[in-house]
Short mmCIF file of C-alpha atoms in Angstrom, two decimals:
data_model
loop_
_atom_site.label_atom_id
_atom_site.label_comp_id
_atom_site.label_asym_id
_atom_site.label_seq_id
_atom_site.Cartn_x
_atom_site.Cartn_y
_atom_site.Cartn_z
CA UNK A 1 93.23 42.29 -158.56
CA UNK A 2 90.56 42.53 -155.76
CA UNK A 3 89.81 38.84 -154.84
CA UNK A 4 87.00 38.15 -152.40
CA UNK A 5 87.94 35.89 -149.61
CA UNK A 6 86.35 32.51 -149.95
CA UNK A 7 87.39 30.98 -146.71
CA UNK A 8 83.80 30.41 -145.75
CA UNK A 9 82.83 28.18 -148.51
CA UNK A 10 83.97 24.92 -147.44
CA UNK A 11 82.80 25.17 -143.84
CA UNK A 12 79.39 26.54 -145.22
CA UNK A 13 78.86 23.47 -147.36
CA UNK A 14 79.69 21.06 -144.53
CA UNK A 15 77.20 22.84 -142.20
CA UNK A 16 74.42 22.75 -144.83
CA UNK A 17 75.14 19.27 -145.73
CA UNK A 18 74.64 18.37 -141.94
CA UNK A 19 71.46 20.35 -141.82
CA UNK A 20 69.73 19.65 -145.17
CA UNK A 21 71.67 17.17 -147.39
CA UNK A 22 69.21 17.18 -150.19
CA UNK A 23 69.38 21.04 -150.80
CA UNK A 24 72.73 22.80 -151.90
CA UNK A 25 72.15 26.27 -150.69
CA UNK A 26 75.67 27.61 -150.41
CA UNK A 27 75.30 29.62 -153.66
CA UNK A 28 72.30 31.31 -152.19
CA UNK A 29 74.53 33.18 -149.73
CA UNK A 30 76.38 36.31 -150.71
CA UNK A 31 79.33 37.36 -148.50
CA UNK A 32 80.09 41.20 -148.66
CA UNK A 33 83.51 42.58 -147.70
CA UNK A 34 87.21 41.47 -147.55
CA UNK A 35 88.65 42.36 -144.17
CA UNK A 36 88.84 39.68 -141.45
CA UNK A 37 90.16 39.16 -137.91
CA UNK A 38 93.79 38.42 -137.53
CA UNK A 39 94.32 34.72 -136.75
CA UNK A 40 96.16 31.83 -137.88
CA UNK A 41 92.84 30.16 -138.53
CA UNK A 42 90.00 31.33 -140.86
CA UNK A 43 87.83 32.63 -137.92
CA UNK A 44 86.13 35.27 -140.11
CA UNK A 45 85.34 32.70 -142.66
CA UNK A 46 83.88 30.58 -139.72
CA UNK A 47 81.82 33.55 -138.81
CA UNK A 48 80.27 34.04 -142.18
CA UNK A 49 79.65 30.28 -142.59
CA UNK A 50 77.96 29.78 -139.30
CA UNK A 51 75.81 33.02 -139.39
CA UNK A 52 75.26 32.26 -142.92
CA UNK A 53 73.77 28.82 -142.27
CA UNK A 54 71.39 30.20 -139.77
CA UNK A 55 70.12 32.94 -142.06
CA UNK A 56 69.75 30.41 -144.78
CA UNK A 57 67.71 28.11 -142.52
CA UNK A 58 65.64 31.17 -141.58
CA UNK A 59 65.04 32.06 -145.13
CA UNK A 60 63.82 28.51 -145.69
CA UNK A 61 61.49 28.76 -142.97
CA UNK A 62 60.12 32.21 -143.89
CA UNK A 63 59.91 31.49 -147.63
CA UNK A 64 59.11 27.76 -147.94
CA UNK A 65 59.56 26.58 -151.55
CA UNK A 66 61.37 29.59 -152.58
CA UNK A 67 65.15 30.33 -152.92
CA UNK A 68 65.40 33.59 -150.96
CA UNK A 69 68.74 35.30 -151.43
CA UNK A 70 70.68 35.90 -148.12
CA UNK A 71 73.54 38.23 -147.53
CA UNK A 72 76.23 38.18 -144.72
CA UNK A 73 78.48 41.19 -144.01
CA UNK A 74 81.99 39.69 -143.42
CA UNK A 75 83.16 42.57 -140.91
CA UNK A 76 79.87 42.74 -138.92
CA UNK A 77 79.84 38.81 -138.68
CA UNK A 78 83.46 38.90 -137.46
CA UNK A 79 82.66 41.57 -134.70
CA UNK A 80 79.47 39.61 -133.70
CA UNK A 81 81.92 36.82 -132.58
CA UNK A 82 83.17 39.32 -130.02
CA UNK A 83 81.05 41.61 -128.15
CA UNK A 84 77.92 42.93 -129.86
CA UNK A 85 76.94 45.53 -127.22
CA UNK A 86 78.50 49.08 -126.78
CA UNK A 87 77.63 50.52 -123.30
CA UNK A 88 76.95 54.41 -123.10
CA UNK A 89 78.08 55.83 -119.93
CA UNK A 90 78.64 52.45 -118.16
CA UNK A 91 81.03 49.52 -118.28
CA UNK A 92 80.43 45.95 -118.83
CA UNK A 93 81.29 43.72 -115.71
CA UNK A 94 84.52 41.90 -115.91
CA UNK A 95 84.22 38.64 -118.00
CA UNK A 96 87.05 36.67 -116.52
CA UNK A 97 87.90 35.89 -112.84
CA UNK A 98 91.40 37.04 -111.84
CA UNK A 99 92.42 33.18 -111.53
CA UNK A 100 91.24 32.27 -115.08
CA UNK A 101 93.99 32.10 -117.50
CA UNK A 102 97.05 30.29 -118.99
CA UNK A 103 99.92 29.18 -116.64
CA UNK A 104 103.30 27.69 -117.35
CA UNK A 105 103.51 24.26 -115.71
CA UNK A 106 106.73 22.19 -115.29
CA UNK A 107 106.47 20.52 -118.83
CA UNK A 108 104.15 22.77 -120.70
CA UNK A 109 100.98 24.96 -120.24
CA UNK A 110 97.60 24.62 -118.69
CA UNK A 111 94.48 26.84 -118.69
CA UNK A 112 92.36 27.20 -115.61
CA UNK A 113 88.82 28.21 -116.03
CA UNK A 114 87.52 29.88 -112.74
CA UNK A 115 84.88 32.55 -113.96
CA UNK A 116 82.08 30.54 -111.87
CA UNK A 117 82.63 30.68 -108.13
CA UNK A 118 82.40 27.03 -107.63
CA UNK A 119 84.79 26.40 -110.51
CA UNK A 120 87.31 28.85 -108.94
CA UNK A 121 86.84 26.97 -105.53
CA UNK A 122 87.30 23.68 -106.85
CA UNK A 123 90.42 24.54 -108.79
CA UNK A 124 92.12 26.16 -105.92
CA UNK A 125 91.29 23.32 -103.66
CA UNK A 126 92.68 20.79 -106.09
CA UNK A 127 95.97 23.04 -105.97
CA UNK A 128 95.87 23.03 -102.31
CA UNK A 129 95.45 26.80 -102.08
CA UNK A 130 93.06 28.81 -99.96
CA UNK A 131 90.02 30.37 -101.53
CA UNK A 132 91.44 33.90 -101.71
CA UNK A 133 94.68 32.78 -103.28
CA UNK A 134 95.70 35.27 -106.15
CA UNK A 135 97.28 34.67 -109.63
CA UNK A 136 100.75 34.98 -108.25
CA UNK A 137 100.12 32.07 -105.90
CA UNK A 138 98.47 30.05 -108.45
CA UNK A 139 101.29 30.52 -110.96
CA UNK A 140 103.88 29.61 -108.38
CA UNK A 141 101.98 26.40 -107.50
CA UNK A 142 101.44 25.33 -111.21
CA UNK A 143 104.91 25.86 -112.13
CA UNK A 144 105.99 22.91 -109.88
CA UNK A 145 103.72 20.39 -111.46
CA UNK A 146 102.99 18.61 -114.75
CA UNK A 147 100.12 20.20 -116.86
CA UNK A 148 98.36 16.94 -117.37
CA UNK A 149 98.64 15.88 -113.86
CA UNK A 150 97.20 19.05 -112.86
CA UNK A 151 94.41 18.75 -115.32
CA UNK A 152 93.31 15.47 -113.97
CA UNK A 153 93.50 16.68 -110.45
CA UNK A 154 91.27 19.74 -111.11
CA UNK A 155 88.86 17.68 -113.16
CA UNK A 156 88.71 15.02 -110.49
CA UNK A 157 87.61 17.80 -108.03
CA UNK A 158 84.92 19.03 -110.41
CA UNK A 159 86.91 22.07 -111.69
CA UNK A 160 87.62 23.13 -115.18
CA UNK A 161 91.10 23.05 -116.77
CA UNK A 162 92.82 21.94 -119.92
CA UNK A 163 96.51 21.22 -120.61
CA UNK A 164 97.90 22.55 -124.00
CA UNK A 165 98.27 19.85 -126.51
CA UNK A 166 99.88 19.99 -130.01
CA UNK A 167 97.33 19.21 -132.89
CA UNK A 168 99.10 15.98 -133.65
CA UNK A 169 98.86 14.88 -130.06
CA UNK A 170 95.03 15.66 -130.14
CA UNK A 171 94.43 13.75 -133.30
CA UNK A 172 96.11 10.72 -131.57
CA UNK A 173 94.30 11.16 -128.30
CA UNK A 174 91.18 8.83 -127.79
CA UNK A 175 88.81 11.93 -127.56
CA UNK A 176 90.33 13.58 -130.54
CA UNK A 177 89.75 10.35 -132.66
CA UNK A 178 86.42 10.11 -131.17
CA UNK A 179 85.44 13.77 -132.32
CA UNK A 180 86.87 13.36 -135.81
CA UNK A 181 84.78 10.42 -136.44
CA UNK A 182 81.61 12.12 -135.29
CA UNK A 183 79.18 14.14 -137.84
CA UNK A 184 79.10 17.83 -137.43
CA UNK A 185 75.44 17.65 -136.44
CA UNK A 186 74.04 14.47 -134.68
CA UNK A 187 70.45 13.99 -135.37
CA UNK A 188 67.86 12.04 -133.39
CA UNK A 189 64.46 10.83 -134.37
CA UNK A 190 61.55 12.75 -132.54
CA UNK A 191 57.71 12.19 -132.09
CA UNK A 192 54.81 13.43 -134.06
CA UNK A 193 53.21 16.75 -132.91
CA UNK A 194 49.67 17.31 -132.23
CA UNK A 195 47.86 19.47 -134.90
CA UNK A 196 47.01 21.96 -132.32
CA UNK A 197 50.47 22.35 -130.93
CA UNK A 198 50.86 26.03 -131.79
CA UNK A 199 53.21 25.81 -134.92
CA UNK A 200 53.02 28.35 -137.57
CA UNK A 201 51.97 27.15 -140.95
CA UNK A 202 52.27 30.42 -142.49
CA UNK A 203 54.89 32.72 -140.80
CA UNK A 204 54.99 36.36 -141.33
CA UNK A 205 58.25 37.17 -143.37
CA UNK A 206 58.77 40.39 -141.52
CA UNK A 207 58.87 38.55 -138.12
CA UNK A 208 59.24 35.09 -139.15
CA UNK A 209 59.57 33.45 -135.76
CA UNK A 210 56.77 35.39 -133.93
CA UNK A 211 54.76 32.96 -132.04
CA UNK A 212 57.52 30.35 -131.79
CA UNK A 213 58.31 29.48 -128.12
CA UNK A 214 61.89 28.69 -127.17
CA UNK A 215 62.88 27.26 -123.74
CA UNK A 216 66.36 28.15 -123.06
CA UNK A 217 68.47 26.07 -120.64
CA UNK A 218 71.88 27.21 -121.62
CA UNK A 219 74.88 29.05 -120.14
CA UNK A 220 77.77 30.93 -121.64
CA UNK A 221 78.04 31.12 -124.67
CA UNK A 222 77.07 28.99 -127.37
CA UNK A 223 73.47 28.28 -126.36
CA UNK A 224 72.64 32.05 -125.37
CA UNK A 225 74.07 33.12 -128.80
CA UNK A 226 71.66 30.64 -130.54
CA UNK A 227 68.65 31.78 -128.62
CA UNK A 228 69.68 35.57 -129.13
CA UNK A 229 69.54 34.86 -132.78
CA UNK A 230 66.18 33.27 -132.71
CA UNK A 231 64.67 36.17 -130.52
CA UNK A 232 66.22 38.76 -133.07
CA UNK A 233 63.44 37.36 -135.52
CA UNK A 234 60.59 37.32 -133.11
CA UNK A 235 60.84 34.09 -131.27
CA UNK A 236 59.52 34.18 -127.64
CA UNK A 237 62.66 33.02 -125.51
CA UNK A 238 62.24 32.09 -121.89
CA UNK A 239 65.67 31.57 -120.25
CA UNK A 240 65.71 29.45 -116.96
CA UNK A 241 68.66 29.56 -114.44
CA UNK A 242 69.14 28.13 -111.03
CA UNK A 243 69.50 30.43 -108.02
CA UNK A 244 73.34 29.64 -107.72
CA UNK A 245 74.40 30.60 -111.15
CA UNK A 246 75.72 33.83 -112.39
CA UNK A 247 77.82 35.19 -115.31
CA UNK A 248 77.88 38.80 -114.75
CA UNK A 249 80.31 39.77 -117.71
CA UNK A 250 77.95 38.01 -120.17
CA UNK A 251 74.45 38.87 -119.00
CA UNK A 252 74.31 42.21 -120.87
CA UNK A 253 75.61 40.62 -123.97
CA UNK A 254 73.12 37.56 -124.24
CA UNK A 255 69.88 38.39 -122.40
CA UNK A 256 68.61 40.84 -124.99
CA UNK A 257 65.15 39.70 -126.44
CA UNK A 258 64.62 37.16 -123.58
CA UNK A 259 62.66 36.90 -120.48
CA UNK A 260 64.78 35.38 -117.71
CA UNK A 261 63.59 33.34 -114.57
CA UNK A 262 64.58 31.12 -111.75
CA UNK A 263 63.82 27.55 -111.72
CA UNK A 264 65.39 24.73 -109.68
CA UNK A 265 65.03 21.53 -111.52
CA UNK A 266 66.43 19.53 -108.57
CA UNK A 267 63.32 20.42 -106.51
CA UNK A 268 59.96 18.54 -107.21
CA UNK A 269 58.01 21.65 -107.76
CA UNK A 270 60.41 23.24 -110.03
CA UNK A 271 60.62 19.93 -112.11
CA UNK A 272 56.83 19.90 -112.37
CA UNK A 273 56.84 23.55 -113.30
CA UNK A 274 59.29 22.87 -116.13
CA UNK A 275 57.22 19.98 -117.41
CA UNK A 276 54.29 22.39 -117.95
CA UNK A 277 56.68 24.93 -119.61
CA UNK A 278 58.12 22.24 -121.84
CA UNK A 279 54.62 21.06 -122.91
CA UNK A 280 54.05 24.45 -124.45
CA UNK A 281 57.36 24.94 -125.89
CA UNK A 282 58.19 24.64 -129.65
CA UNK A 283 62.07 24.54 -129.30
CA UNK A 284 64.17 23.47 -126.52
CA UNK A 285 67.85 24.56 -126.32
CA UNK A 286 70.09 23.06 -123.58
CA UNK A 287 73.63 22.65 -122.86
CA UNK A 288 73.72 20.17 -119.94
CA UNK A 289 76.30 17.67 -119.96
CA UNK A 290 75.18 14.11 -121.35
CA UNK A 291 73.12 12.23 -118.66
CA UNK A 292 72.36 15.22 -116.76
CA UNK A 293 68.74 15.70 -117.78
CA UNK A 294 68.19 11.87 -117.87
CA UNK A 295 68.92 11.76 -114.18
CA UNK A 296 66.00 14.09 -113.63
CA UNK A 297 63.79 11.87 -115.53
CA UNK A 298 63.99 14.13 -118.67
CA UNK A 299 65.69 12.05 -121.12
CA UNK A 300 65.36 12.51 -124.93
CA UNK A 301 62.33 10.21 -125.08
CA UNK A 302 60.76 11.69 -121.99
CA UNK A 303 61.16 15.26 -123.51
CA UNK A 304 59.36 14.11 -126.75
CA UNK A 305 56.53 12.57 -124.68
CA UNK A 306 56.06 15.69 -122.69
CA UNK A 307 55.96 17.96 -125.87
CA UNK A 308 55.28 15.61 -128.93
CA UNK A 309 56.87 17.19 -132.00
CA UNK A 310 59.65 19.00 -129.93
CA UNK A 311 62.62 20.51 -131.80
CA UNK A 312 65.37 19.58 -129.25
CA UNK A 313 68.87 21.30 -129.64
CA UNK A 314 71.74 20.47 -127.48
CA UNK A 315 75.31 21.26 -127.03
CA UNK A 316 78.25 19.40 -125.53
CA UNK A 317 81.73 20.67 -125.04
CA UNK A 318 83.79 17.57 -125.99
CA UNK A 319 81.59 15.55 -128.27
CA UNK A 320 78.87 12.80 -128.00
CA UNK A 321 81.39 9.84 -127.92
CA UNK A 322 84.61 8.98 -126.40
CA UNK A 323 86.01 9.06 -122.79
CA UNK A 324 85.66 12.83 -122.41
CA UNK A 325 81.97 13.09 -123.50
CA UNK A 326 80.65 13.94 -119.90
CA UNK A 327 83.71 16.23 -119.05
CA UNK A 328 83.08 19.79 -118.26
CA UNK A 329 84.38 22.17 -120.94
CA UNK A 330 84.45 25.67 -122.39
CA UNK A 331 85.61 27.26 -125.51
CA UNK A 332 89.03 28.22 -124.22
CA UNK A 333 89.66 24.81 -122.85
CA UNK A 334 88.67 23.20 -126.05
CA UNK A 335 91.09 25.42 -127.84
CA UNK A 336 93.98 24.24 -125.51
CA UNK A 337 93.30 20.61 -125.71
CA UNK A 338 92.47 20.35 -129.53
CA UNK A 339 95.84 22.25 -130.32
CA UNK A 340 94.10 25.47 -131.77
CA UNK A 341 96.14 27.33 -129.19
CA UNK A 342 99.29 25.55 -130.00
CA UNK A 343 101.74 27.92 -131.47
CA UNK A 344 104.94 25.64 -131.37
CA UNK A 345 107.15 23.75 -129.10
CA UNK A 346 107.88 25.88 -126.00
CA UNK A 347 105.65 28.78 -127.02
CA UNK A 348 102.97 30.27 -124.90
CA UNK A 349 99.41 29.54 -125.89
CA UNK A 350 98.09 31.58 -128.84
CA UNK A 351 94.26 31.22 -128.73
CA UNK A 352 91.78 32.53 -131.32
CA UNK A 353 91.08 36.47 -131.04
CA UNK A 354 87.36 35.57 -130.11
CA UNK A 355 85.37 32.93 -128.59
CA UNK A 356 84.84 31.43 -132.12
CA UNK A 357 84.00 27.81 -131.21
CA UNK A 358 81.29 29.01 -128.80
CA UNK A 359 79.92 31.58 -131.47
CA UNK A 360 79.99 29.28 -134.26
CA UNK A 361 78.41 26.52 -132.41
CA UNK A 362 75.66 28.81 -131.30
CA UNK A 363 74.65 29.91 -134.72
CA UNK A 364 74.86 26.39 -136.02
CA UNK A 365 72.39 25.44 -133.07
CA UNK A 366 70.12 28.33 -134.37
CA UNK A 367 70.32 26.75 -137.81
CA UNK A 368 69.32 23.41 -136.37
CA UNK A 369 66.43 24.83 -134.55
CA UNK A 370 65.18 26.45 -137.60
CA UNK A 371 65.81 23.35 -139.80
CA UNK A 372 63.90 21.45 -137.25
CA UNK A 373 60.90 23.65 -137.26
CA UNK A 374 60.82 23.56 -141.16
CA UNK A 375 60.91 19.70 -140.83
CA UNK A 376 58.17 19.62 -138.32
CA UNK A 377 56.01 21.80 -140.61
CA UNK A 378 56.74 19.41 -143.50
CA UNK A 379 56.63 15.97 -141.83
CA UNK A 380 54.91 16.54 -138.51
CA UNK A 381 57.78 15.18 -136.56
CA UNK A 382 60.10 16.64 -134.10
CA UNK A 383 63.57 15.65 -133.49
CA UNK A 384 66.97 15.99 -131.64
CA UNK A 385 69.96 18.01 -132.92
CA UNK A 386 73.36 17.65 -131.10
CA UNK A 387 76.41 19.95 -131.70
CA UNK A 388 79.77 20.13 -129.93
CA UNK A 389 82.59 22.68 -129.34
CA UNK A 390 85.25 19.99 -130.02
CA UNK A 391 83.51 19.13 -133.39
CA UNK A 392 83.56 22.82 -134.38
CA UNK A 393 87.25 22.92 -133.57
CA UNK A 394 87.80 20.11 -135.86
CA UNK A 395 85.83 21.82 -138.60
CA UNK A 396 88.06 24.93 -138.20
CA UNK A 397 91.43 23.00 -138.17
CA UNK A 398 90.18 20.99 -141.26
CA UNK A 399 89.50 24.46 -143.06
CA UNK A 400 92.89 25.73 -142.11
CA UNK A 401 94.77 22.58 -143.29
CA UNK A 402 92.77 22.49 -146.52
CA UNK A 403 93.36 26.04 -147.72
CA UNK A 404 96.51 27.56 -146.08
CA UNK A 405 96.83 30.09 -148.81
CA UNK A 406 93.35 31.43 -149.36
CA UNK A 407 92.84 35.05 -150.28
CA UNK A 408 91.41 35.82 -146.73
CA UNK A 409 95.08 35.57 -145.64
CA UNK A 410 95.92 38.72 -147.85
CA UNK A 411 92.64 40.57 -146.86
CA UNK A 412 92.78 43.65 -144.74
CA UNK A 413 92.86 43.09 -140.96
CA UNK A 414 89.81 44.27 -138.89
CA UNK A 415 90.33 46.34 -135.84
CA UNK A 416 87.70 47.18 -133.24
CA UNK A 417 84.17 47.98 -134.53
CA UNK A 418 83.75 51.63 -135.39
CA UNK A 419 80.90 53.88 -134.42
CA UNK A 420 78.98 53.34 -137.80
CA UNK A 421 79.04 49.42 -137.27
CA UNK A 422 76.43 50.12 -134.45
CA UNK A 423 72.59 50.58 -134.84
CA UNK A 424 71.95 54.11 -133.91
CA UNK A 425 68.94 53.08 -131.82
CA UNK A 426 69.42 53.13 -128.15
CA UNK A 427 68.68 49.93 -126.21
CA UNK A 428 67.71 50.78 -122.44
CA UNK A 429 69.41 47.83 -120.71
CA UNK A 430 69.03 47.30 -117.11
CA UNK A 431 72.65 48.74 -116.68
CA UNK A 432 72.06 51.75 -118.70
CA UNK A 433 71.68 52.82 -122.25
CA UNK A 434 73.61 50.81 -124.92
CA UNK A 435 73.87 50.20 -128.69
CA UNK A 436 74.16 46.87 -130.53
CA UNK A 437 76.15 46.03 -133.63
CA UNK A 438 74.08 46.20 -137.00
CA UNK A 439 72.75 42.93 -138.12
CA UNK A 440 75.42 40.74 -139.40
CA UNK A 441 72.94 39.12 -142.18
CA UNK A 442 70.04 40.08 -144.22
CA UNK A 443 67.21 37.83 -145.06
CA UNK A 444 64.68 39.48 -147.64
CA UNK A 445 61.75 40.70 -145.86
CA UNK A 446 62.80 39.82 -142.34
CA UNK A 447 63.37 42.36 -139.74
CA UNK A 448 66.29 41.92 -137.30
CA UNK A 449 65.72 43.28 -133.85
CA UNK A 450 64.62 42.44 -130.29
CA UNK A 451 61.28 43.28 -128.48
CA UNK A 452 63.06 43.30 -125.00
CA UNK A 453 66.34 44.98 -123.83
CA UNK A 454 68.99 43.00 -122.00
CA UNK A 455 68.13 42.56 -118.31
CA UNK A 456 69.40 40.53 -115.26
CA UNK A 457 68.96 36.78 -114.77
CA UNK A 458 65.88 35.62 -112.79
CA UNK A 459 64.13 38.91 -113.31
CA UNK A 460 60.61 37.49 -113.73
CA UNK A 461 58.36 34.50 -113.16
CA UNK A 462 59.00 31.23 -115.10
CA UNK A 463 56.00 31.46 -117.47
CA UNK A 464 55.20 32.37 -121.11
CA UNK A 465 53.89 35.95 -120.41
#
């Protein structure tokens, strides 16, 4: 009997309940295909649920009052959780620094995140190693210490690391308990927007987000995935980065459809320029740690005052409450701490096959932005929407615990995306020609695609061209 996998259903219902409690929409989503990524967790189900939630919110925005059917291709959704771009005649830059990775400590395992130059420098300094230390030297040094002791030392230096914990240990940890008690999406009240604020009362279903301005203050990977989705349906996205940030391995992946510019919010002229940009934005997407924007005079109330009716969507790694709420974090680190990478006592870490926490949080952030736009149209009010990687990890773990024997476990395993999975259109990126995966979802009448090819960071002026 050919049973369709249903491992997305529970997670989709949880997402939709967090976005729009009064409207059960999960039966409006049709998922095509049976194959999934090989994992101990329902990663392909999470891909279908999160991309599906964004697509359903897009349908609500494009077809207000109607029940527009939405389709998600299970294989394409899974592949979009990896790399979407296929270079033609060139190679993607390396995503990870050589020091980044998992290391055996004296009493367990620890992961170091050193892809950014300053994170690498701080981690090596905490280990007492020179800036040019290689992976062998790091492994020898880590082997002599306790994993949690090293975790604390690296974090105290401003670096990024996470000791591997068992799922039960995370559930009993103060931060694990805090995250489990948080809603999947935290919502905050906003202000009323001016009638001439530039919002679209009658969107064009073919390009439903045309005319919507999105200000992007995010880095790898959740936030850029969210704004990439919005740009795919016509949103005008402006990404702003400081001059000391780089993520070469991911830039071709996430800048498609966006204008990218330099802006230093730490300088008075940069801050004033940002205020002017924000005053003309419809959506702000940001991933600064809690309190960072407040320190610049850009707290939640200030942002709503600058742009009344603003849809404000933000991401945190470890959740919005608890002792770790301001801690630096990335997908791979949350997998370690939350126990997703735990494969048993004494076993090496076994992470997810893709950055599923980042990707799912990104699509849920896009869904938040779209639901916020719809509510702004209905009520005149903006508002804040907050998502965290740790809460997405909790959702995935709960789904795995609730349905350990779902049909998806018996479905065919997906390999790398084959040629036909890519759109034949050539994207003239700044690095060379490339192809993108076909759209993972279909909303009636809406055209998926980008008006700009992927390009480097800081490639233009900080303005709405």
